[in-house]
PDB file of C-alpha atoms in Angstrom:
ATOM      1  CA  UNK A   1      -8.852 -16.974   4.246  1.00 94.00           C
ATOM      2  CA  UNK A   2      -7.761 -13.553   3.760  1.00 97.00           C
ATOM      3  CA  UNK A   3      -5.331 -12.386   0.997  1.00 98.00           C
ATOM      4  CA  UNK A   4      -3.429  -9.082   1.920  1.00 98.00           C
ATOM      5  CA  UNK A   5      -2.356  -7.259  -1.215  1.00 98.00           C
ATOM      6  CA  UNK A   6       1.079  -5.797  -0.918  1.00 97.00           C
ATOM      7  CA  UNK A   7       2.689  -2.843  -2.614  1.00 97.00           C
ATOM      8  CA  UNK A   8       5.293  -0.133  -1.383  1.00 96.00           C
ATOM      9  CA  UNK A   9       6.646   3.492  -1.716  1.00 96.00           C
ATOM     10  CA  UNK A  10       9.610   4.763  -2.066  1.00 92.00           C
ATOM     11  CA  UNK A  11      12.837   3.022  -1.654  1.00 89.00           C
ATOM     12  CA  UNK A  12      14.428   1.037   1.012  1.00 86.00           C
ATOM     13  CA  UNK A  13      17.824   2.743   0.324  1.00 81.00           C
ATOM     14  CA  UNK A  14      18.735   5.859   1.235  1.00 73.00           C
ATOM     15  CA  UNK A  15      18.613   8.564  -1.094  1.00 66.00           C
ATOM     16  CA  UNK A  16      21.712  10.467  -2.399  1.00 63.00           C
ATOM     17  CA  UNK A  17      22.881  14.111  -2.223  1.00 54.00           C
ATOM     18  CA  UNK A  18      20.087  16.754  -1.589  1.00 47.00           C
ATOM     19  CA  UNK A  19      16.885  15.231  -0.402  1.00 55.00           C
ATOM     20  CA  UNK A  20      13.348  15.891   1.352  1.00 58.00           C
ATOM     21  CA  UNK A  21      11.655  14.534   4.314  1.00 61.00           C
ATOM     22  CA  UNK A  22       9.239  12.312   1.952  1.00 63.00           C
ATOM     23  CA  UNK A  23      12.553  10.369   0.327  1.00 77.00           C
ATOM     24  CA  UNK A  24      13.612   9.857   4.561  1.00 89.00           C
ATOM     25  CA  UNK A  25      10.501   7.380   4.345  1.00 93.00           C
ATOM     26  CA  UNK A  26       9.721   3.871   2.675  1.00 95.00           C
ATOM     27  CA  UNK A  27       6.027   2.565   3.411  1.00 96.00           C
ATOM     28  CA  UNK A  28       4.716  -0.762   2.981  1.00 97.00           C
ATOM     29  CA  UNK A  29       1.439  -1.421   2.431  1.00 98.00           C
ATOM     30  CA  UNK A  30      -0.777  -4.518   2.820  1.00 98.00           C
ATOM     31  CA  UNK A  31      -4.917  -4.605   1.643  1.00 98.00           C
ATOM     32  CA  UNK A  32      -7.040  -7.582   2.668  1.00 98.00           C
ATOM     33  CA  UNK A  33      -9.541  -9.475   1.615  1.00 98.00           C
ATOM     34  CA  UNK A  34     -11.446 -12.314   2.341  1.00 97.00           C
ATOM     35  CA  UNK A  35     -10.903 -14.738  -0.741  1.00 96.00           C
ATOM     36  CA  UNK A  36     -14.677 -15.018  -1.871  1.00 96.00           C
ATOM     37  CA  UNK A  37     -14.282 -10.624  -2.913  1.00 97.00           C
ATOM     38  CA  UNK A  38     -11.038 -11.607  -5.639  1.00 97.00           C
ATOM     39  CA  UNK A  39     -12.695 -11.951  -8.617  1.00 97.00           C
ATOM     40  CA  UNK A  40     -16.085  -9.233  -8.128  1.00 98.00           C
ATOM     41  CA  UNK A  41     -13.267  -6.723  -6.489  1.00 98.00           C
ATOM     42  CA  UNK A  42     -11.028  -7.309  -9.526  1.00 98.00           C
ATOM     43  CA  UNK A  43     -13.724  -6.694 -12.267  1.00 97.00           C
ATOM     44  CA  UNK A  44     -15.215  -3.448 -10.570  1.00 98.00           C
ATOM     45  CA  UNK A  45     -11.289  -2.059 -11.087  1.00 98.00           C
ATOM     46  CA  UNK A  46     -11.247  -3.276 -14.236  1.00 96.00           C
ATOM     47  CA  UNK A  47     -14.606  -1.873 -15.281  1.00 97.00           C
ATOM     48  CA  UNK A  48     -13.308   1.451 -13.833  1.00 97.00           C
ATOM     49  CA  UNK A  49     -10.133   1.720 -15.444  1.00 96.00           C
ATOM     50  CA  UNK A  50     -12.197   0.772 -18.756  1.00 95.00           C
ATOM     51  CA  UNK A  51     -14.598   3.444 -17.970  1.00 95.00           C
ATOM     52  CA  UNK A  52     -11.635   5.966 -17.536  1.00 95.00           C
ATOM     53  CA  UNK A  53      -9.698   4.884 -20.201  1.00 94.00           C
ATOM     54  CA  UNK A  54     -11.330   2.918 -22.901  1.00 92.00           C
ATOM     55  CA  UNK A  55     -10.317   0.415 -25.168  1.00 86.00           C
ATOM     56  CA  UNK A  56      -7.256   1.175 -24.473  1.00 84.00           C
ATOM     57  CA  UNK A  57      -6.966  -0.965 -21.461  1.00 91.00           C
ATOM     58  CA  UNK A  58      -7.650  -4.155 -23.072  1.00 87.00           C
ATOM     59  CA  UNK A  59      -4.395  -3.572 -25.334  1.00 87.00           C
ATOM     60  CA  UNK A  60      -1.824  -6.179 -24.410  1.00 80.00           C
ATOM     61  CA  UNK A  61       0.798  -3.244 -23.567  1.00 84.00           C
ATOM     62  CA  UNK A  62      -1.639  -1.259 -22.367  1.00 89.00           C
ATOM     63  CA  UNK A  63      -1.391  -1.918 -18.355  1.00 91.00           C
ATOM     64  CA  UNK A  64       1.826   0.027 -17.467  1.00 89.00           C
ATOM     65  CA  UNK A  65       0.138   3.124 -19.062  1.00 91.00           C
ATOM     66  CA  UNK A  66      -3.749   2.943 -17.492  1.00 95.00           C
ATOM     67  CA  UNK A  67      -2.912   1.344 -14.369  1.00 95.00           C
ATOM     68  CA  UNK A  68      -4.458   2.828 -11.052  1.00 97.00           C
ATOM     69  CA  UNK A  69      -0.969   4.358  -9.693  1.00 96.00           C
ATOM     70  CA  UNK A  70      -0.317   6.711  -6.934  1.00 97.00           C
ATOM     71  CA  UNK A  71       2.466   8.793  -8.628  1.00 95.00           C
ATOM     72  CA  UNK A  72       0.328   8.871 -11.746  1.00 95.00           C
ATOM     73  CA  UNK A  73      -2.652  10.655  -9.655  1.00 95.00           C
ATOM     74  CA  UNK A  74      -0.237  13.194  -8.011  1.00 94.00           C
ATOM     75  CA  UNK A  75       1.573  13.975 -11.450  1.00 92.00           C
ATOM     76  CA  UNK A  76      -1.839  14.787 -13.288  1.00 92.00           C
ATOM     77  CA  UNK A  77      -2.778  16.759  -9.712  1.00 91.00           C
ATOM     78  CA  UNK A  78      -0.038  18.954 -10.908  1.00 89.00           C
ATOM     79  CA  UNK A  79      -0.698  18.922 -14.567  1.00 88.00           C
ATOM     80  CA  UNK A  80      -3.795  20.258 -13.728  1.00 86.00           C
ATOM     81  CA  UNK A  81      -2.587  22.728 -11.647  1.00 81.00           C
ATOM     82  CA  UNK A  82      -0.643  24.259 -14.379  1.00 78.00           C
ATOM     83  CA  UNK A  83       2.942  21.587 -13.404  1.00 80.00           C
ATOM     84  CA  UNK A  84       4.597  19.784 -16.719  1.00 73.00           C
ATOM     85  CA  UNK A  85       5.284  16.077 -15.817  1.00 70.00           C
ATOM     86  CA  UNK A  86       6.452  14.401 -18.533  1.00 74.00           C
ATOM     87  CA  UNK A  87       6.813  10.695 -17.257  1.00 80.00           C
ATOM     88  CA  UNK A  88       2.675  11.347 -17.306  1.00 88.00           C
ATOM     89  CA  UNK A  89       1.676   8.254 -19.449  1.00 90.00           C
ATOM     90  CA  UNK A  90      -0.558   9.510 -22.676  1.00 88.00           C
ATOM     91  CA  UNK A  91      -3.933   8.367 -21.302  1.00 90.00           C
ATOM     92  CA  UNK A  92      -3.631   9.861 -18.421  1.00 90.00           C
ATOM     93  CA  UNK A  93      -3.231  13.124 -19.821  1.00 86.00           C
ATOM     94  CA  UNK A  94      -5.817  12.636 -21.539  1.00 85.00           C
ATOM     95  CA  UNK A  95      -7.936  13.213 -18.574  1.00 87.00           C
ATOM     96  CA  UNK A  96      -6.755  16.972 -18.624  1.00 76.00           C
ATOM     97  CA  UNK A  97      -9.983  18.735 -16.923  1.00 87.00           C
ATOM     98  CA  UNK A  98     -10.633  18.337 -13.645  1.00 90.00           C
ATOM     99  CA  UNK A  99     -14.264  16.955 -14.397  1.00 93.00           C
ATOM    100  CA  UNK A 100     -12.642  13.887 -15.556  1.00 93.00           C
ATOM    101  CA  UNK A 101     -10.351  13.712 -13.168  1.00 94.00           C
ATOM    102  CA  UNK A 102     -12.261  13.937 -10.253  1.00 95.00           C
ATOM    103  CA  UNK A 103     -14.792  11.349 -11.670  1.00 96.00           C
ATOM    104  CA  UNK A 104     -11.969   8.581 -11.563  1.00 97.00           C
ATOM    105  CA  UNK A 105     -10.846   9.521  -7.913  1.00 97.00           C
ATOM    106  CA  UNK A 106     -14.837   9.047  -7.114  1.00 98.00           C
ATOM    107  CA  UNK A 107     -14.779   5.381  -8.931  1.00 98.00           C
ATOM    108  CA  UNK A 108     -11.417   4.536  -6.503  1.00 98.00           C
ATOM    109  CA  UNK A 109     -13.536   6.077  -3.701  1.00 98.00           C
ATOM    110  CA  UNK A 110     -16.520   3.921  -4.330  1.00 98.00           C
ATOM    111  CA  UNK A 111     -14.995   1.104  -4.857  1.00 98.00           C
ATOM    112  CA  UNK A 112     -13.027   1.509  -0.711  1.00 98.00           C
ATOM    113  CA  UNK A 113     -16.251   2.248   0.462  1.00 98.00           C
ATOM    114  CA  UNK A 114     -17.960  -0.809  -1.428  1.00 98.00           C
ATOM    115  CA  UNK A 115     -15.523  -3.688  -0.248  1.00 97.00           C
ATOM    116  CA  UNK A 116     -14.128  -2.011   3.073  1.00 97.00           C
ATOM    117  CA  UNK A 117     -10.775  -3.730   2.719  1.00 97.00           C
ATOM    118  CA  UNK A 118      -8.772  -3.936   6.037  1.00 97.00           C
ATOM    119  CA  UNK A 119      -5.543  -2.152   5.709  1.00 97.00           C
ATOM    120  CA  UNK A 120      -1.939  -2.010   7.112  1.00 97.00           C
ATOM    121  CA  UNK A 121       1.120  -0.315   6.325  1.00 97.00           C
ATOM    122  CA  UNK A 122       4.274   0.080   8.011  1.00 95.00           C
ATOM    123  CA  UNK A 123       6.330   3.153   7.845  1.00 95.00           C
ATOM    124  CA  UNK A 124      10.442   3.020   8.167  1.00 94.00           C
ATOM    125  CA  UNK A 125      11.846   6.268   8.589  1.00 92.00           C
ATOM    126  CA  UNK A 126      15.098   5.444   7.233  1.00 90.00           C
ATOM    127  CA  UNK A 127      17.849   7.823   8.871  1.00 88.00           C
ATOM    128  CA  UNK A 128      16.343   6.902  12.673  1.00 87.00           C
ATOM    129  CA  UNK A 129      17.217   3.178  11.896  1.00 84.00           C
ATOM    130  CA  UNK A 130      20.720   1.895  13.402  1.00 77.00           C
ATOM    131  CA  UNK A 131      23.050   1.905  10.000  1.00 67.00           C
ATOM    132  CA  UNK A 132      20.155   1.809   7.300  1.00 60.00           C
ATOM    133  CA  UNK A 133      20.739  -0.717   4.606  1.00 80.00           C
ATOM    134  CA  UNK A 134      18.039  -1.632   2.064  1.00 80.00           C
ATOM    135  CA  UNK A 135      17.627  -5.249   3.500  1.00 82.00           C
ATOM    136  CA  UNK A 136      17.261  -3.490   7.119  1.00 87.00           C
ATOM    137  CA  UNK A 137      14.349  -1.016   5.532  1.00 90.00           C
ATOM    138  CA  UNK A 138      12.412  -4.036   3.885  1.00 90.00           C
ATOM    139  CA  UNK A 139      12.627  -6.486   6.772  1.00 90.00           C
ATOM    140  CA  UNK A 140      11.613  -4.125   9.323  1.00 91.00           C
ATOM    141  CA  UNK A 141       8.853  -3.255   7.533  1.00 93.00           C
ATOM    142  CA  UNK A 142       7.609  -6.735   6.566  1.00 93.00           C
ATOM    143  CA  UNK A 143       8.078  -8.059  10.587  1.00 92.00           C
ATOM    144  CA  UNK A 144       5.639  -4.899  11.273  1.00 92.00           C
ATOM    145  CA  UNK A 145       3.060  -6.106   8.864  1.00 95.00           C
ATOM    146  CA  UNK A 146       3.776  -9.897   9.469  1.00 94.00           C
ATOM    147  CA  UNK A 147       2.765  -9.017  13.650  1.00 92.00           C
ATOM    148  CA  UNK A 148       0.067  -6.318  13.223  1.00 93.00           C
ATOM    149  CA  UNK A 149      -1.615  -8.703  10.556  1.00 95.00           C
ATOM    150  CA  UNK A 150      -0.917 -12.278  12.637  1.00 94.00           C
ATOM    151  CA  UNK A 151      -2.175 -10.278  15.968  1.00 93.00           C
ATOM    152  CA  UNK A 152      -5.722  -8.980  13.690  1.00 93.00           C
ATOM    153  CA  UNK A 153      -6.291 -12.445  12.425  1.00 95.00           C
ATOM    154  CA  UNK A 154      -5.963 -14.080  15.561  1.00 93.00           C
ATOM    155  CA  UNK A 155      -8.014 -11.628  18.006  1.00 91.00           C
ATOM    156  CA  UNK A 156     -10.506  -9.939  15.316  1.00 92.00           C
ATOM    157  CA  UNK A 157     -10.929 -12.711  13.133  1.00 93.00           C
ATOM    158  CA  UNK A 158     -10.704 -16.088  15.103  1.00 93.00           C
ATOM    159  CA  UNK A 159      -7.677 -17.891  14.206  1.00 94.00           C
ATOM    160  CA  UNK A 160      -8.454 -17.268  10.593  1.00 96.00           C
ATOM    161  CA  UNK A 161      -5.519 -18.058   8.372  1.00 97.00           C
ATOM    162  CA  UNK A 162      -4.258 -15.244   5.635  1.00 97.00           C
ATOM    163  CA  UNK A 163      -1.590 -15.233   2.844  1.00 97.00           C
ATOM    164  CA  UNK A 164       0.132 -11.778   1.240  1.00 97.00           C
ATOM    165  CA  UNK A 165       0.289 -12.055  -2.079  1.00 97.00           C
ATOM    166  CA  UNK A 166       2.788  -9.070  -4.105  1.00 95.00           C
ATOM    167  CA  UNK A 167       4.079  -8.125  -7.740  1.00 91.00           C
ATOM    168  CA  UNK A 168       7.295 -10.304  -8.642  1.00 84.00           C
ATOM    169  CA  UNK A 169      10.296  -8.235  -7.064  1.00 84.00           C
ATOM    170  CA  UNK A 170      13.959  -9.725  -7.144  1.00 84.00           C
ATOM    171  CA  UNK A 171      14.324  -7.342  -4.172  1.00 85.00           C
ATOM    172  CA  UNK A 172      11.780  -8.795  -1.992  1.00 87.00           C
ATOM    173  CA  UNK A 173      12.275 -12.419  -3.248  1.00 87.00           C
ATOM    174  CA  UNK A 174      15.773 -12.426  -2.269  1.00 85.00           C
ATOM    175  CA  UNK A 175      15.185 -11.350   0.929  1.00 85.00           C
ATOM    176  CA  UNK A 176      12.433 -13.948   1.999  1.00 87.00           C
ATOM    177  CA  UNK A 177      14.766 -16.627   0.406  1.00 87.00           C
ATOM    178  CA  UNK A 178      18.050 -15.229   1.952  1.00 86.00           C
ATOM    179  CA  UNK A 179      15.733 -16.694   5.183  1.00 83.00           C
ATOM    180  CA  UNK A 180      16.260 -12.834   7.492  1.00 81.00           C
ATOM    181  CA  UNK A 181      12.481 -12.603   7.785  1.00 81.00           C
ATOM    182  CA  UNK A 182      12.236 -14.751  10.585  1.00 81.00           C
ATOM    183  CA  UNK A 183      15.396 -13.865  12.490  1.00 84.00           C
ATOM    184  CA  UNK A 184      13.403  -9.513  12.159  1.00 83.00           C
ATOM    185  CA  UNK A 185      10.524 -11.020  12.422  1.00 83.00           C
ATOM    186  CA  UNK A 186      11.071 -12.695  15.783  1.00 82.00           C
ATOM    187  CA  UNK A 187      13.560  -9.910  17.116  1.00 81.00           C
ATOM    188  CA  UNK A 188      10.286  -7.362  15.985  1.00 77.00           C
ATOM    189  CA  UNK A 189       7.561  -9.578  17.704  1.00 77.00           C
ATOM    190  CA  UNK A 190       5.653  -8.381  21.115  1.00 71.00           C
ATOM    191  CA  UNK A 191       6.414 -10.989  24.033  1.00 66.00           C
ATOM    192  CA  UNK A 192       4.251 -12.402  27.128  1.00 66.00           C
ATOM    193  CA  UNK A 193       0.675 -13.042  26.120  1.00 70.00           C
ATOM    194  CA  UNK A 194      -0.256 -11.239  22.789  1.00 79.00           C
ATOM    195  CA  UNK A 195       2.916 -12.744  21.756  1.00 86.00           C
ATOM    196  CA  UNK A 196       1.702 -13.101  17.681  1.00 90.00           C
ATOM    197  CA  UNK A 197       1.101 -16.900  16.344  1.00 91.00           C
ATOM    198  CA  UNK A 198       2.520 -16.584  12.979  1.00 91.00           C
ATOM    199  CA  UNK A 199       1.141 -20.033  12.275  1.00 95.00           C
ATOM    200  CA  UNK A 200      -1.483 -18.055  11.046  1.00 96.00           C
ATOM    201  CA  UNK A 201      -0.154 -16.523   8.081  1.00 96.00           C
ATOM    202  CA  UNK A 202       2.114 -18.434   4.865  1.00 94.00           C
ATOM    203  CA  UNK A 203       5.396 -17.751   5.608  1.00 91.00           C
ATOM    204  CA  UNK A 204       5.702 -15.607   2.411  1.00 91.00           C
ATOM    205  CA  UNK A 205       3.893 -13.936  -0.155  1.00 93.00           C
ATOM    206  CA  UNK A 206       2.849 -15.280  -3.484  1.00 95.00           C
ATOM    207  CA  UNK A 207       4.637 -13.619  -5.911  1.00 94.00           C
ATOM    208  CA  UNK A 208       2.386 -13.012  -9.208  1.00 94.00           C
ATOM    209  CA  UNK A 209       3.210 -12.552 -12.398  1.00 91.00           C
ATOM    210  CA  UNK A 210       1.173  -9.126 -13.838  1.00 87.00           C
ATOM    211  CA  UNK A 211       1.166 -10.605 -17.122  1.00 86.00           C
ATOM    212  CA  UNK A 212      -0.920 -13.470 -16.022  1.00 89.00           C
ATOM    213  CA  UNK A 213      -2.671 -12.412 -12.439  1.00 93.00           C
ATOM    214  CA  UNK A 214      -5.171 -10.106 -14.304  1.00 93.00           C
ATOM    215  CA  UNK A 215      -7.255 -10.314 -11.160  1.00 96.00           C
ATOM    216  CA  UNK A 216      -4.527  -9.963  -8.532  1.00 97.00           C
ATOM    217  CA  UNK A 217      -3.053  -7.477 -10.442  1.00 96.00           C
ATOM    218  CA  UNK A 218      -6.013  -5.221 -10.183  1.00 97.00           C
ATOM    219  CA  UNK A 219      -5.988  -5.300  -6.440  1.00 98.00           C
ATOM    220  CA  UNK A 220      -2.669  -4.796  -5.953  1.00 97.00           C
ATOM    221  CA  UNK A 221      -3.398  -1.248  -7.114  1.00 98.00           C
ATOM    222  CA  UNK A 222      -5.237  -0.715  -3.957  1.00 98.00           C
ATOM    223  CA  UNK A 223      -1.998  -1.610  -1.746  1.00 98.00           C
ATOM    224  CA  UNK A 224       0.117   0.828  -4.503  1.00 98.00           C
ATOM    225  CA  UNK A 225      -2.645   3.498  -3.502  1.00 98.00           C
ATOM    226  CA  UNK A 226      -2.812   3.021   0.226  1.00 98.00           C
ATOM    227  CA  UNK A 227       1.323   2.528   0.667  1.00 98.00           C
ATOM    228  CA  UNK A 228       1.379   6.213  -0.962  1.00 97.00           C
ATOM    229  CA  UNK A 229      -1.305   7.599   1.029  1.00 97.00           C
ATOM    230  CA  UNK A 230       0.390   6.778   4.328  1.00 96.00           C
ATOM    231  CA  UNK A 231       3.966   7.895   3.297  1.00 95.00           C
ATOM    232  CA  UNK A 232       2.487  11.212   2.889  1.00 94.00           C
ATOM    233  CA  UNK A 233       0.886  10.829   6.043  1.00 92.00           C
ATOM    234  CA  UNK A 234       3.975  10.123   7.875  1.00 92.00           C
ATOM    235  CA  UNK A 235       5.829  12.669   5.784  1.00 91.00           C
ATOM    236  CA  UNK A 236       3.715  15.797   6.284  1.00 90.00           C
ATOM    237  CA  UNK A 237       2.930  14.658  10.036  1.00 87.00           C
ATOM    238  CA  UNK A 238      -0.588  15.028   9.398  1.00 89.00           C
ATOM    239  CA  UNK A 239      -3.279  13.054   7.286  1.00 91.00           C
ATOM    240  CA  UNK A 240      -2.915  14.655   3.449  1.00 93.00           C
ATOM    241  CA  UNK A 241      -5.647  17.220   2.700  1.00 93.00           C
ATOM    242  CA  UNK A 242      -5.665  16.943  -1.303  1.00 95.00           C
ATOM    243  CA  UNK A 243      -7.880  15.042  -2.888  1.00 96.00           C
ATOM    244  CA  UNK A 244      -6.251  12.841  -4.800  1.00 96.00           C
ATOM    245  CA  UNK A 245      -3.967  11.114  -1.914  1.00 97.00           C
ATOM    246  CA  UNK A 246      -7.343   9.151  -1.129  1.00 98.00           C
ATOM    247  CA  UNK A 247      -6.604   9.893   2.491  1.00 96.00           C
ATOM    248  CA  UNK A 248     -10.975   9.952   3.471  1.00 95.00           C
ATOM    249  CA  UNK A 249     -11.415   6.793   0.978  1.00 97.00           C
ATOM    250  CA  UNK A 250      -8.443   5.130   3.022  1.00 97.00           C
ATOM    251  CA  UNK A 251      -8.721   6.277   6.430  1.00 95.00           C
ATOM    252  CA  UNK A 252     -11.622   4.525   7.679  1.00 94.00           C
ATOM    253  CA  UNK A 253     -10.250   1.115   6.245  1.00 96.00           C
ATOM    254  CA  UNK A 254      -7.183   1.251   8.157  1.00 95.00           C
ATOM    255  CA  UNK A 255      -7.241  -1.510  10.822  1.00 93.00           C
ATOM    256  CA  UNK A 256      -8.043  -0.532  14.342  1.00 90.00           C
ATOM    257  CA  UNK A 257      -5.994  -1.521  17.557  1.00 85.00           C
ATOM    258  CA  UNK A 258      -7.431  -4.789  18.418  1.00 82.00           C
ATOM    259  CA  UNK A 259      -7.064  -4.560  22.073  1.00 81.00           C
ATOM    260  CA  UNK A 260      -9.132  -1.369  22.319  1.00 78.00           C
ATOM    261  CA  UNK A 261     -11.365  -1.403  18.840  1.00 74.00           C
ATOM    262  CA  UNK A 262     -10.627   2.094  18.324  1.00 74.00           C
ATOM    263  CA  UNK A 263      -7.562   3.864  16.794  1.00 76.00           C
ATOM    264  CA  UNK A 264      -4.805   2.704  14.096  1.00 82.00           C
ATOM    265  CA  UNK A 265      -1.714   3.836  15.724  1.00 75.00           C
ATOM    266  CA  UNK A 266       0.118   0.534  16.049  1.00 71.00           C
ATOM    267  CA  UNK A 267      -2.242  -1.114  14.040  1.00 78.00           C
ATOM    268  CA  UNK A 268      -3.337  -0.197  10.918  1.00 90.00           C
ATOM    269  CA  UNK A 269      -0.358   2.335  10.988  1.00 91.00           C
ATOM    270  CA  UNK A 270       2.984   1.311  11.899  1.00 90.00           C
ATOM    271  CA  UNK A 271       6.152   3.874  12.309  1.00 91.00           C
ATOM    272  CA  UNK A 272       9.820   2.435  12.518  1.00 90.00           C
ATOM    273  CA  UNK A 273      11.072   3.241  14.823  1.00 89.00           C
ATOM    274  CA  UNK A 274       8.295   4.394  17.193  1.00 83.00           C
ATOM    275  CA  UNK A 275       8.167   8.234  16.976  1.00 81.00           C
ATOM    276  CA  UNK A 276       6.303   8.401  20.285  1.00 75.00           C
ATOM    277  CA  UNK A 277       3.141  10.051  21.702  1.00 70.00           C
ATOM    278  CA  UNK A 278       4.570  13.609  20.105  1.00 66.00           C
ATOM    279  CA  UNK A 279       3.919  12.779  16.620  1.00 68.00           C
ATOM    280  CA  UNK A 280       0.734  14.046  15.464  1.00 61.00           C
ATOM    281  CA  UNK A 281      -2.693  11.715  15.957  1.00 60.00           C
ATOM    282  CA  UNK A 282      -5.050  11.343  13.237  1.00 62.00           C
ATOM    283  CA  UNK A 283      -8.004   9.930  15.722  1.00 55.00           C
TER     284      UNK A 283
END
C-alpha cells in the first residue's frame, strides 16, 4: 500500500479587498509512500529538525515552532534578505546566516532525493471557477487528486491499493462527511477506457491527530512543502527560481503522465480549470 500525505496552501475562499495573483490560487498537495518507508522517512525528518534546532524539538510545545513549514522558509528568505517578519517563530530566527540556513534546505533536499516520494497536487485557480465557494475550491481539488492518484496506482503500480492520510481539519472533515466528494468526484472523472477505478483508494483520508501521529506528522511536512512549491509555480507561471521553494528537490518527484512516462502536466500537476497549452511548460 501506498499512503499519500496531504497538506494545502492557501485558502479555498476567496480573498477580500486588494489581492495578488498568488491569493487567486489554493493548491493541494498529496506525497506518497509505500508503507514499509513510514517510520525510517519519519526519523530522518526528525533527526533533521533535531539537527537544525536542538533540544528544542523534543519540548512538548515545541512542534508548532520547529516544524518544517513552507511559509516559515520564505519568511526567514526575507529575514535574511534584510525583510522583518515577525510571525517568524524564535528558532527559526535563530538560524539568521545564510550558512545555517542553507544547510537545512540541503537536509530537506537530501532527504527528496533519498526516498523519491511520488507527488501530486492540484491547483484551483479560484476566480476561473463557476461561482467559487470554499466547498467548490476543496472538492475540485480533492476529485483531481482522487483521479490522477486512482489512474497512477492502477497503470504504474498494478492495482495497488493507497490511502491519503491528512492533519485533522473541521474543513475537510465536513466536507467528506457532508458525502459531495463522490457526486465532484464522479462529475471530475475521465470516461471510456481510462475511466479511474476508485476501488483502489479508501474513500477518505485518515485524519491524524499531530499530538499523537509523531511519525505521520513528520511526513506531512513534505505535502506542506510540495503544496507551496506548486502554488508558486502556478502563480508566477514558471517553476520558482529561489532556493528555498524546493522547486529542483520537488520537481523530479512529481508524478509523470502515465500514458506517455514523460511529463507532469495532468499528472503530477493538476490546474482547475485547465489553463490550456498557453500556460507555460516546465518539461
Amino acid at each position: 500500500m501506498l499512503l499519500f500525505y496531504v497538506d494545502e496552501s492557501g485558502t479555498t475562499g476567496m480573498p477580500r479587498g486588494h489581492h495578488t495573483r498568488h491569493g487567486d490560487l489554493f493548491s493541494l498537495a498529496a506525497v506518497g509512500i509505500p508503507d514499509a518507508s513510514r517510520s525510517s522517512l519519519a526519523e530522518d525528518l526528525l533527526a533533521l529538525r533535531r539537527a537544525t534546532f536542538g533540544d528544542a524539538v523534543d519540548r512538548p510545545d515545541a512542534w508548532a515552532q520547529t516544524e518544517l513549514k513552507a511559509r516559515y522558509l520564505w519568511q526567514l528568505h526575507e529575514t535574511i534578505g534584510g525583510r522583518r517578519h515577525d510571525g517568524l517563530p524564535g528558532p527559526y530566527r535563530a538560524l539568521a546566516d545564510k550558512e545555517s540556513f542553507h544547510r537545512l534546505l540541503h537536509g530537506i533536499e537530501r532527504v527528496f532525493a533519498k526516498f523519491r516520494p511520488i507527488v501530486f497536487a492540484a491547483i484551483v485557480d479560484k476566480p476561473r471557477l463557476p461561482g467559487p465557494q470554499s466547498a467548490v475550491t476543496l472538492g475540485r481539488a480533492y476529485a483531481a487528486l482522487y483521479q490522477s492518484v486512482a489512474l497512477t496506482m492502477e497503470n504504474v503500480y498494478g492495482g495497488a491499493s493507497a490511502a491519503f492520510v491528512a492533519d485533522q481539519q473541521d474543513e475537510h472533515e465536513a466536507f467528506f462527511n457532508s458525502g459531495q466528494l463522490g457526486r465532484m468526484r464522479d462529475e471530475h472523472a475521465s470516461t471510456g477506457v481510462y475511466r479511474p477505478n476508485f476501488n483502489l483508494l479508501l474513500d477518505k483520508p485518515m485524519w491524524i491527530d499531530p499530538k499523537l501521529s509523531v511519525w505521520d506528522r513528520e511526513i506531512i511536512q513534505l505535502a506542506d512543502l510540495a503544496a507551496f512549491a506548486t502554488r508558486a509555480w502556478a502563480s508566477q507561471g514558471q517553476p520558482p527560481a529561489e532556493r528555498h521553494f524546493l522547486w529542483r528537490a520537488i520537481h523530479p518527484s512529481l508524478a509523470s503522465d502515465w500514458r506517455r512516462g514523460t511529463g507532469v502536466r495532468g499528472a503530477g500537476l493538476a490546474i482547475i480549470p485547465d489553463p490550456g497549452p498557453d500556460f507555460p511548460p516546465i518539461d
